Amino acid sequence: MAGNTGAREGGDRLGAVLRPVRAGNGFEEALEQILQVVRLGLVPDGERLPAERELAERLGVSRVTLREVLRVLHDQGLVESRRGRYGGTFVLRRSDGAGEDELRRRTAEVDIEDVLRFREVLEVGAAGLCAAHGLSGEGVVRLRRALDHTRDAPLADYRRRDTLLHLTLAGLCGSPSLAAQYAAVRAGVNDLLDCIPLLVRNLEHSQRQHTALVEAVLDRDADAAREIAREHCAGTAALLRGFLA
Amino acid sequence: MAGNTGAREGGDRLGAVLRPVRAGNGFEEALEQILQVVRLGLVPDGERLPAERELAERLGVSRVTLREVLRVLHDQGLVESRRGRYGGTFVLRRSDGAGEDELRRRTAEVDIEDVLRFREVLEVGAAGLCAAHGLSGEGVVRLRRALDHTRDAPLADYRRRDTLLHLTLAGLCGSPSLAAQYAAVRAGVNDLLDCIPLLVRNLEHSQRQHTALVEAVLDRDADAAREIAREHCAGTAALLRGFLA
DNA sequence: AAGCAATGGTTCCCCGCCATACCTTATGGC
DNA sequence: GCCATAAGGTATGGCGGGGAACCATTGCTT
């Protein structure tokens, strides 16, 4: 019957919307998000995560569940907890090799093309929006500071500051939804980047692009900003495809 | 202490990632997604939703919870259930006025700028990706068919077919993540559009843009595709800002 | 030295949701 | 006309997670 056929065709279309309502249980999602914070370098090695009570509230899970997450991270050697006033949960420097298989597992199950394409769209979009609408005075300061921060970065901290620069730009584009999605996809990109070596030559190239990108945004030259962002992403994408394909 | 200050500054940065792990309970999220299906017109008026057992499984909630959702939708006059073989849950034609306050409530709590900007980024990005990477033979067919479908649309069904065209494009861009996000943001856009009148003049303009957009994509002219998509979004955005601001 | 405050650590109870099984209704085929 | 089938409708037990209260530890402040 016609209606039935229509419903079946529609059924395929529904796939984009009718995805599972939660990617996993509360525990798994909370774990994922805290890992994101760490992988994005939002809390650098040695620094403290928010207190358990605050973290639990912000993640929308109970403290009990959050503590299970922290216990797992502790068992994997990623964090350390200290009691008492001015105690807390601290991010440990990842002794290279720890969680290596974890990384393999994670990168094995992501759709690399999906990540790279989505990242490019968001990155280019954020740059274009920032340039087209202009930044507030405070926005200019934040962006400049983030850029300067990448210039004098020690090699070991470059990727983290690079990430922060891009997150800053995404955060300034005027779309919180875009910023949130960028954070998520960027965590995925960082996972991929952690699988390949950091080449100084790429880094210098990247740095020139950062400078040009920020200039274009501040000049409110949207087309230029978009084009630079696109090239920037294409560079990373080519690198990753080359190493991982 | 320096570490403490750093942690506080970091705390602000964490905002983009440390969002609540679930927007609500299972019931609310399932409701939201089914509403999305209806609002996107993925199941047209009079057609049947997937069977309860299938829907529950695809949404990752129990049938009990799903049925609570359907009961709410039934009470609001949006769906009707019929028992027996070839029964099911059917989407009712929305008698204008029903759920009107619901719409007001919903549109009141969305960040219009966020929605419009994010939508533009995704729309432009999807068009650019499709044009840049080219479509498969089947992709070409699907896109053409969706476009043709908007041409001979009765006025009452235009917005639905328009939505389907854009969803098709997003689905063909090679990034499932982008497609999913587009579906979500488009549902929000449709809510906003439902608050303003449908002007035939805008519709004709829109239709010309659709044709040009599809042509640009099929010609693999990414710059043109992006530019048309941008104009297309700007038109809708201006309309919405004018009526709702 | 005493007290306070901020943090991690622990326990308890209750609710919401899930899984499962079963019942009821309507339709088509034998 | 009977029965198989596919759908919605109902009932129950179990458990994961949440909320709240409390304990334990540390270091600053007085």
Coordinates of C-alpha atoms (C1' of nucleotides) in Angstrom, one line a residue:
Chain A
M1 CA 0.0 0.0 0.0
A2 CA 1.2 3.5 -0.8
G3 CA 1.2 4.7 2.7
N4 CA 3.2 1.8 3.8
T5 CA 5.9 2.3 1.2
G6 CA 6.0 6.0 2.1
A7 CA 6.5 5.1 5.7
R8 CA 9.4 2.8 4.8
E9 CA 11.1 5.4 2.8
G10 CA 10.5 7.8 5.6
G11 CA 11.9 5.3 8.0
D12 CA 15.3 5.7 6.3
R13 CA 15.0 9.4 6.6
L14 CA 14.2 9.1 10.3
G15 CA 17.7 7.8 10.9
A16 CA 19.2 11.2 11.3
V17 CA 16.8 12.2 14.1
L18 CA 15.9 8.9 15.8
R19 CA 19.2 8.3 17.3
P20 CA 19.5 6.9 20.8
V21 CA 18.5 9.4 23.3
R22 CA 21.7 8.9 25.3
A23 CA 25.0 7.7 23.9
G24 CA 25.4 5.6 27.1
N25 CA 24.5 5.7 30.7
G26 CA 25.3 8.7 32.9
F27 CA 28.6 7.2 33.9
E28 CA 29.9 6.8 30.4
E29 CA 28.9 10.2 29.2
A30 CA 30.4 11.9 32.3
L31 CA 33.6 10.0 31.7
E32 CA 33.6 11.1 28.1
Q33 CA 33.2 14.7 29.0
I34 CA 35.9 14.7 31.7
L35 CA 38.2 13.0 29.2
Q36 CA 37.3 15.8 26.8
V37 CA 38.3 18.4 29.3
V38 CA 41.7 16.7 29.8
R39 CA 42.2 16.0 26.1
L40 CA 41.4 19.5 25.1
G41 CA 43.9 20.7 27.7
L42 CA 41.3 22.9 29.4
V43 CA 42.9 21.7 32.7
P44 CA 46.6 21.5 32.1
D45 CA 48.8 18.8 33.7
G46 CA 49.2 19.4 37.4
E47 CA 46.1 21.6 37.7
R48 CA 43.0 20.9 39.5
L49 CA 39.6 19.8 38.2
P50 CA 36.6 21.5 39.7
A51 CA 35.5 20.1 43.1
E52 CA 33.5 16.9 43.0
R53 CA 30.3 18.6 44.1
E54 CA 30.6 21.4 41.4
L55 CA 31.6 19.0 38.7
A56 CA 28.7 16.7 39.4
E57 CA 26.3 19.5 39.3
R58 CA 27.7 20.9 36.0
L59 CA 27.6 17.5 34.4
G60 CA 24.1 16.8 35.7
V61 CA 25.1 13.5 37.4
S62 CA 25.1 12.5 41.0
R63 CA 28.3 12.8 43.0
V64 CA 28.2 9.0 43.5
T65 CA 28.3 8.5 39.7
L66 CA 30.9 11.2 39.2
R67 CA 33.1 9.5 41.8
E68 CA 33.0 6.3 39.9
V69 CA 34.3 8.1 36.9
L70 CA 37.1 9.6 38.9
R71 CA 38.0 6.3 40.3
V72 CA 38.4 4.9 36.8
L73 CA 40.5 7.8 35.8
H74 CA 42.6 7.4 39.0
D75 CA 43.0 3.7 38.3
Q76 CA 44.3 4.6 34.8
G77 CA 46.8 7.0 36.3
L78 CA 45.3 10.1 34.7
V79 CA 44.3 11.9 37.9
E80 CA 45.1 11.9 41.5
S81 CA 42.9 13.0 44.4
R82 CA 44.1 14.8 47.6
R83 CA 41.9 15.3 50.6
G84 CA 41.6 18.3 52.8
R85 CA 41.1 22.0 52.2
Y86 CA 42.8 23.0 49.0
G87 CA 42.8 19.4 48.0
G88 CA 41.0 18.2 44.9
T89 CA 41.4 16.1 41.9
F90 CA 44.5 16.9 39.9
V91 CA 45.4 16.0 36.3
L92 CA 48.6 14.0 36.1
R93 CA 51.2 14.4 33.5
R94 CA 50.5 11.6 31.1
S95 CA 53.5 9.4 31.2
D96 CA 53.7 8.6 27.5
G97 CA 52.4 5.1 27.0
A98 CA 49.8 5.2 29.7
G99 CA 46.4 4.9 28.1
E100 CA 48.0 4.2 24.7
D101 CA 45.7 1.2 24.0
E102 CA 42.8 3.3 25.2
L103 CA 43.7 5.9 22.5
R104 CA 43.9 3.2 19.9
R105 CA 40.5 1.9 20.9
R106 CA 39.0 5.3 20.7
T107 CA 40.5 6.3 17.4
A108 CA 39.6 3.0 15.9
E109 CA 35.9 3.6 16.3
V110 CA 35.6 7.1 15.0
D111 CA 34.7 8.0 11.5
I112 CA 37.7 10.0 10.5
E113 CA 36.1 11.6 7.4
D114 CA 33.2 12.6 9.5
V115 CA 35.4 14.2 12.1
L116 CA 37.6 16.1 9.6
R117 CA 34.7 17.3 7.5
F118 CA 32.6 18.4 10.4
R119 CA 35.6 20.1 12.0
E120 CA 36.3 22.1 8.8
V121 CA 32.8 23.3 8.5
L122 CA 32.7 24.5 12.1
E123 CA 36.1 26.0 12.0
V124 CA 35.4 27.9 8.8
G125 CA 32.0 28.8 10.0
A126 CA 33.3 30.2 13.3
A127 CA 36.0 32.2 11.6
G128 CA 33.5 33.6 9.1
L129 CA 31.0 34.6 11.8
C130 CA 33.6 36.3 13.9
A131 CA 34.9 38.2 11.0
A132 CA 31.5 39.1 9.6
H133 CA 29.9 40.3 12.8
G134 CA 33.1 41.7 14.4
L135 CA 34.3 41.0 17.9
S136 CA 33.6 43.0 21.1
G137 CA 36.5 44.8 22.7
E138 CA 36.9 42.0 25.2
G139 CA 36.7 39.5 22.4
V140 CA 39.6 41.1 20.6
V141 CA 41.6 41.0 23.8
R142 CA 40.9 37.3 24.4
L143 CA 41.6 36.3 20.8
R144 CA 44.9 38.3 20.8
R145 CA 45.9 36.8 24.1
A146 CA 45.2 33.3 22.9
L147 CA 47.3 33.9 19.8
D148 CA 50.2 35.3 21.7
H149 CA 50.0 32.4 24.0
T150 CA 50.7 30.0 21.1
R151 CA 53.7 32.0 19.9
D152 CA 55.9 31.5 23.0
A153 CA 54.7 28.0 23.7
P154 CA 57.2 25.3 24.6
L155 CA 56.9 22.4 22.1
A156 CA 55.2 20.1 24.6
D157 CA 52.5 22.6 25.3
Y158 CA 51.9 23.8 21.7
R159 CA 49.0 21.5 20.9
R160 CA 47.2 22.5 24.0
R161 CA 47.5 26.2 23.3
D162 CA 46.6 25.7 19.7
T163 CA 43.4 24.0 20.8
L164 CA 42.7 26.8 23.2
L165 CA 43.1 29.4 20.4
H166 CA 40.6 27.6 18.2
L167 CA 38.2 27.1 21.1
T168 CA 38.4 30.8 21.9
L169 CA 37.5 31.7 18.3
A170 CA 34.6 29.2 18.4
G171 CA 33.4 30.7 21.6
L172 CA 33.4 34.2 20.2
C173 CA 31.4 33.5 17.1
G174 CA 28.1 34.2 18.8
S175 CA 26.7 30.7 18.6
P176 CA 27.0 28.7 21.8
S177 CA 25.7 25.6 19.9
L178 CA 28.6 25.9 17.5
A179 CA 31.1 26.4 20.3
A180 CA 29.9 23.2 22.1
Q181 CA 30.0 21.2 18.9
Y182 CA 33.4 22.5 18.1
A183 CA 34.7 21.4 21.5
A184 CA 33.4 17.9 21.0
V185 CA 34.8 17.5 17.5
R186 CA 38.1 19.0 18.4
A187 CA 38.5 16.5 21.2
G188 CA 38.2 13.9 18.5
V189 CA 40.7 15.7 16.3
N190 CA 43.1 15.9 19.2
D191 CA 42.8 12.1 19.7
L192 CA 43.8 11.6 16.1
L193 CA 46.6 14.1 16.3
D194 CA 48.0 12.3 19.4
C195 CA 48.5 9.3 17.1
I196 CA 50.9 11.1 14.8
P197 CA 54.2 12.9 15.4
L198 CA 54.4 16.6 15.9
L199 CA 56.5 18.1 13.1
V200 CA 58.2 21.4 13.7
R201 CA 57.7 22.4 10.0
N202 CA 54.0 21.8 10.1
L203 CA 54.0 23.7 13.4
E204 CA 55.6 26.8 11.9
H205 CA 53.2 26.7 8.9
S206 CA 50.3 26.3 11.3
Q207 CA 51.5 29.3 13.3
R208 CA 51.6 31.6 10.3
Q209 CA 48.1 30.5 9.4
H210 CA 47.0 31.3 13.0
T211 CA 48.4 34.8 12.7
A212 CA 46.9 35.4 9.3
L213 CA 43.5 34.1 10.5
V214 CA 43.4 36.3 13.5
E215 CA 44.4 39.3 11.4
A216 CA 41.6 38.6 8.9
V217 CA 39.1 38.2 11.7
L218 CA 40.2 41.5 13.2
D219 CA 40.1 43.2 9.8
R220 CA 36.6 41.8 9.5
D221 CA 37.5 40.2 6.2
A222 CA 35.2 37.3 6.3
D223 CA 36.2 35.8 3.0
A224 CA 39.8 35.8 3.8
A225 CA 39.2 34.4 7.3
R226 CA 37.1 31.6 5.8
E227 CA 39.7 30.8 3.2
I228 CA 42.6 30.7 5.7
A229 CA 40.6 28.5 8.1
R230 CA 39.8 26.2 5.2
E231 CA 43.5 25.9 4.3
H232 CA 44.4 25.4 7.9
C233 CA 42.0 22.5 8.2
A234 CA 43.0 21.0 4.9
G235 CA 46.6 20.9 6.1
T236 CA 45.7 19.0 9.3
A237 CA 43.3 16.8 7.4
A238 CA 46.0 15.9 4.8
L239 CA 48.4 15.1 7.5
L240 CA 46.0 12.8 9.3
R241 CA 44.8 11.1 6.2
G242 CA 48.4 10.5 5.2
F243 CA 49.4 9.0 8.5
L244 CA 46.2 7.1 9.3
A245 CA 44.9 6.0 6.0
Chain B
M1 CA 47.9 31.3 44.7
A2 CA 48.7 31.2 41.0
G3 CA 47.4 27.7 40.5
N4 CA 44.1 28.7 42.0
T5 CA 43.7 31.7 39.8
G6 CA 44.5 29.6 36.8
A7 CA 41.9 27.1 37.8
R8 CA 39.3 29.8 38.0
E9 CA 40.1 31.2 34.6
G10 CA 40.0 27.7 33.4
G11 CA 36.7 27.2 35.0
D12 CA 35.2 29.7 32.6
R13 CA 36.7 27.9 29.7
L14 CA 35.2 24.6 30.8
G15 CA 31.7 26.0 30.2
A16 CA 31.6 24.8 26.6
V17 CA 32.4 21.2 27.5
L18 CA 31.0 20.7 31.0
R19 CA 27.4 20.9 30.0
P20 CA 24.8 18.6 31.6
V21 CA 25.2 15.1 30.3
R22 CA 21.5 14.8 29.4
A23 CA 19.3 17.7 28.5
G24 CA 16.6 16.1 30.6
N25 CA 15.3 12.7 31.6
G26 CA 14.7 10.0 29.1
F27 CA 11.1 11.0 28.8
E28 CA 11.8 14.6 27.9
E29 CA 14.5 13.7 25.3
A30 CA 12.3 11.1 23.6
L31 CA 9.5 13.6 23.5
E32 CA 11.8 16.2 22.0
Q33 CA 13.0 13.8 19.3
I34 CA 9.6 12.7 18.3
L35 CA 8.5 16.3 18.1
Q36 CA 11.5 16.9 15.9
V37 CA 10.3 14.1 13.5
V38 CA 6.9 15.7 13.3
R39 CA 8.1 19.3 13.1
L40 CA 10.6 18.4 10.4
G41 CA 7.8 16.7 8.5
L42 CA 9.7 13.5 8.3
V43 CA 6.3 11.8 8.9
P44 CA 3.7 13.8 7.1
D45 CA 0.2 14.4 8.5
G46 CA -1.9 11.3 8.4
E47 CA 1.1 9.0 8.1
R48 CA 2.2 6.5 10.7
L49 CA 5.1 6.6 13.1
P50 CA 7.2 3.5 13.5
A51 CA 5.6 0.9 15.8
E52 CA 6.1 1.5 19.5
R53 CA 8.5 -1.3 20.0
E54 CA 10.7 -0.1 17.1
L55 CA 10.5 3.5 18.1
A56 CA 11.5 2.6 21.7
E57 CA 14.4 0.7 20.5
R58 CA 15.7 3.3 18.1
L59 CA 15.3 6.0 20.8
G60 CA 17.0 3.9 23.4
V61 CA 14.2 4.2 25.9
S62 CA 11.8 1.6 27.2
R63 CA 8.4 1.1 25.7
V64 CA 6.9 2.2 29.0
T65 CA 8.6 5.6 28.7
L66 CA 7.9 5.9 25.1
R67 CA 4.2 5.3 25.7
E68 CA 4.2 8.1 28.2
V69 CA 5.5 10.4 25.5
L70 CA 2.9 9.2 23.1
R71 CA 0.2 9.8 25.7
V72 CA 1.3 13.4 26.1
L73 CA 1.3 13.8 22.3
H74 CA -2.2 12.2 22.1
D75 CA -3.5 14.5 24.9
Q76 CA -2.3 17.5 22.9
G77 CA -4.1 16.3 19.8
L78 CA -0.9 15.7 17.8
V79 CA -1.2 12.0 17.2
E80 CA -3.8 9.3 17.4
S81 CA -3.3 5.6 18.1
R82 CA -5.3 2.8 16.5
R83 CA -5.1 -0.8 17.7
G84 CA -5.0 -4.0 15.7
R85 CA -3.0 -5.1 12.8
Y86 CA -2.1 -2.3 10.5
G87 CA -2.8 0.0 13.4
G88 CA -0.2 2.3 14.8
T89 CA 0.3 5.8 15.9
F90 CA -0.6 8.4 13.3
V91 CA 0.3 12.0 13.0
L92 CA -2.8 14.2 12.9
R93 CA -3.2 17.3 10.8
R94 CA -2.4 20.1 13.2
S95 CA -5.7 22.0 13.5
D96 CA -4.2 25.5 13.5
G97 CA -4.2 26.8 17.0
A98 CA -3.6 23.5 18.7
G99 CA -0.3 23.6 20.5
E100 CA 0.0 27.3 19.7
D101 CA 1.0 28.2 23.3
E102 CA 3.3 25.2 23.2
L103 CA 5.0 26.8 20.2
R104 CA 5.2 30.2 22.0
R105 CA 6.8 28.5 25.0
R106 CA 9.3 26.8 22.8
T107 CA 10.3 29.7 20.7
A108 CA 10.6 31.9 23.8
E109 CA 13.4 29.9 25.2
V110 CA 15.6 29.5 22.2
D111 CA 18.5 31.8 21.4
I112 CA 17.4 33.0 18.0
E113 CA 20.8 34.3 17.1
D114 CA 22.4 31.0 18.1
V115 CA 20.0 29.1 15.9
L116 CA 20.3 31.3 12.9
R117 CA 24.1 31.5 13.0
F118 CA 24.6 27.8 13.6
R119 CA 22.1 27.0 10.9
E120 CA 23.9 29.1 8.4
V121 CA 27.3 27.6 9.2
L122 CA 25.9 24.0 8.8
E123 CA 23.9 24.8 5.7
V124 CA 26.9 26.6 4.0
G125 CA 29.2 23.9 5.1
A126 CA 27.0 21.1 3.8
A127 CA 26.6 22.7 0.4
G128 CA 30.3 23.4 0.2
L129 CA 31.2 19.8 1.1
C130 CA 28.7 18.3 -1.3
A131 CA 30.1 20.5 -4.1
A132 CA 33.7 20.0 -3.3
H133 CA 33.6 16.3 -3.0
G134 CA 31.0 15.6 -5.5
L135 CA 28.0 13.3 -5.1
S136 CA 27.5 9.7 -5.9
G137 CA 25.2 8.7 -8.6
E138 CA 22.5 7.8 -6.1
G139 CA 23.2 11.1 -4.3
V140 CA 22.5 13.0 -7.5
V141 CA 19.2 11.2 -7.9
R142 CA 18.1 11.8 -4.4
L143 CA 19.0 15.5 -4.5
R144 CA 17.3 16.1 -7.8
R145 CA 14.2 14.3 -6.7
A146 CA 14.0 16.3 -3.5
L147 CA 14.4 19.5 -5.6
D148 CA 11.7 18.5 -8.0
H149 CA 9.5 17.6 -5.1
T150 CA 9.6 21.2 -3.9
R151 CA 8.6 22.6 -7.3
D152 CA 5.2 21.1 -7.6
A153 CA 4.4 21.4 -3.9
P154 CA 1.0 22.6 -2.8
L155 CA 1.5 25.7 -0.6
A156 CA 0.5 23.8 2.5
D157 CA 3.2 21.3 2.0
Y158 CA 6.0 23.6 0.8
R159 CA 7.8 24.1 4.0
R160 CA 7.9 20.4 4.7
R161 CA 9.4 19.6 1.3
D162 CA 11.8 22.5 1.6
T163 CA 13.0 21.0 4.9
L164 CA 13.4 17.6 3.3
L165 CA 15.5 19.1 0.5
H166 CA 17.9 20.7 3.0
L167 CA 18.0 17.5 5.1
T168 CA 18.8 15.6 2.0
L169 CA 21.7 17.9 1.2
A170 CA 23.0 17.7 4.7
G171 CA 22.7 13.9 4.6
L172 CA 24.8 13.8 1.4
C173 CA 27.7 15.9 2.7
G174 CA 29.7 12.9 4.0
S175 CA 29.5 13.9 7.7
P176 CA 26.8 12.1 9.7
S177 CA 27.6 14.4 12.6
L178 CA 26.8 17.4 10.5
A179 CA 23.6 15.8 9.3
A180 CA 22.4 15.1 12.8
Q181 CA 23.2 18.6 14.0
Y182 CA 21.5 20.1 11.0
A183 CA 18.3 18.1 11.7
A184 CA 18.3 19.4 15.3
V185 CA 18.9 23.0 14.4
R186 CA 16.5 22.9 11.5
A187 CA 13.7 21.7 13.8
G188 CA 14.4 24.9 15.8
V189 CA 14.3 27.0 12.6
N190 CA 11.0 25.4 11.6
D191 CA 9.5 26.4 15.0
L192 CA 10.5 29.9 14.4
L193 CA 9.1 29.8 10.8
D194 CA 5.8 28.6 12.1
C195 CA 5.5 31.8 14.0
I196 CA 5.5 34.0 10.9
P197 CA 3.4 34.0 7.7
L198 CA 4.4 32.2 4.6
L199 CA 4.8 34.8 1.8
V200 CA 4.5 33.6 -1.7
R201 CA 7.1 36.1 -2.9
N202 CA 9.7 34.8 -0.5
L203 CA 8.8 31.4 -1.5
E204 CA 9.5 32.1 -5.2
H205 CA 12.8 33.7 -4.3
S206 CA 13.6 30.7 -2.1
Q207 CA 12.7 28.3 -4.9
R208 CA 15.1 30.1 -7.4
Q209 CA 17.8 29.8 -4.8
H210 CA 17.2 26.1 -4.3
T211 CA 17.5 25.5 -8.0
A212 CA 20.7 27.5 -8.3
L213 CA 22.1 25.8 -5.2
V214 CA 21.5 22.3 -6.6
E215 CA 23.0 23.3 -9.9
A216 CA 26.1 24.7 -8.2
V217 CA 26.5 21.5 -6.2
L218 CA 26.1 19.3 -9.3
D219 CA 28.6 21.5 -11.2
R220 CA 30.9 21.0 -8.3
D221 CA 31.3 24.7 -7.9
A222 CA 31.9 24.9 -4.2
D223 CA 32.3 28.7 -3.9
A224 CA 29.1 29.3 -5.7
A225 CA 27.2 26.7 -3.7
R226 CA 28.5 28.2 -0.5
E227 CA 27.6 31.7 -1.6
I228 CA 24.1 30.8 -2.6
A229 CA 23.5 28.9 0.6
R230 CA 24.7 31.9 2.6
E231 CA 22.3 34.2 0.8
H232 CA 19.5 31.7 1.3
C233 CA 20.1 31.6 5.0
A234 CA 20.5 35.3 5.2
G235 CA 17.1 35.7 3.6
T236 CA 15.4 33.5 6.1
A237 CA 17.3 35.1 8.9
A238 CA 16.3 38.6 7.9
L239 CA 12.7 37.5 7.7
L240 CA 12.8 36.0 11.1
R241 CA 14.7 38.8 12.7
G242 CA 12.2 41.3 11.2
F243 CA 9.1 39.5 12.5
L244 CA 10.4 38.3 15.9
A245 CA 12.8 41.0 17.0
Chain C
dA1 C1' 46.9 25.5 69.8
dA2 C1' 42.0 25.8 68.5
dG3 C1' 38.7 26.3 65.2
dC4 C1' 36.9 26.8 60.7
dA5 C1' 36.2 25.8 56.0
dA6 C1' 36.8 23.3 51.9
dT7 C1' 37.5 19.3 50.1
dG8 C1' 37.4 14.0 49.3
dG9 C1' 35.1 9.6 51.2
dT10 C1' 30.9 6.8 52.7
dT11 C1' 26.3 5.4 53.5
dC12 C1' 21.5 5.1 53.0
dC13 C1' 17.0 5.3 50.9
dC14 C1' 14.0 6.2 47.2
dC15 C1' 12.4 7.1 42.5
dG16 C1' 12.5 6.4 37.6
dC17 C1' 13.3 3.7 34.2
dC18 C1' 14.0 -0.7 32.0
dA19 C1' 13.0 -5.5 30.7
dT20 C1' 9.7 -8.9 30.3
dA21 C1' 5.7 -11.1 29.9
dC22 C1' 1.1 -11.1 29.0
dC23 C1' -3.6 -9.3 27.4
dT24 C1' -6.6 -7.0 23.8
dT25 C1' -7.9 -5.5 19.4
dA26 C1' -8.2 -5.4 14.4
dT27 C1' -7.1 -7.2 9.8
dG28 C1' -5.9 -10.4 6.2
dG29 C1' -5.4 -15.1 4.5
dC30 C1' -6.7 -19.9 4.6
Chain D
dG1 C1' -15.6 -18.5 9.9
dC2 C1' -11.2 -19.5 12.1
dC3 C1' -6.8 -18.3 13.1
dA4 C1' -2.3 -16.2 12.6
dT5 C1' -0.2 -11.8 12.9
dA6 C1' 0.9 -7.2 14.0
dA7 C1' -0.1 -3.7 16.3
dG8 C1' -1.5 -1.0 20.9
dG9 C1' -2.5 -1.7 26.2
dT10 C1' -1.2 -3.4 30.9
dA11 C1' 1.2 -5.2 35.0
dT12 C1' 5.4 -6.4 37.7
dG13 C1' 10.0 -7.0 39.6
dG14 C1' 14.6 -5.4 39.6
dC15 C1' 18.3 -2.1 39.5
dG16 C1' 20.9 1.9 38.4
dG17 C1' 21.3 6.4 39.6
dG18 C1' 20.1 10.6 42.4
dG19 C1' 19.7 13.2 46.7
dA20 C1' 21.0 14.1 51.1
dA21 C1' 23.2 13.6 55.1
dC22 C1' 27.2 12.4 57.4
dC23 C1' 32.4 11.3 58.3
dA24 C1' 37.5 12.2 57.6
dT25 C1' 41.3 14.9 56.3
dT26 C1' 43.9 18.9 55.5
dG27 C1' 45.7 23.6 55.8
dC28 C1' 44.7 28.4 56.7
dT29 C1' 43.4 31.8 60.1
dT30 C1' 43.1 33.6 64.5

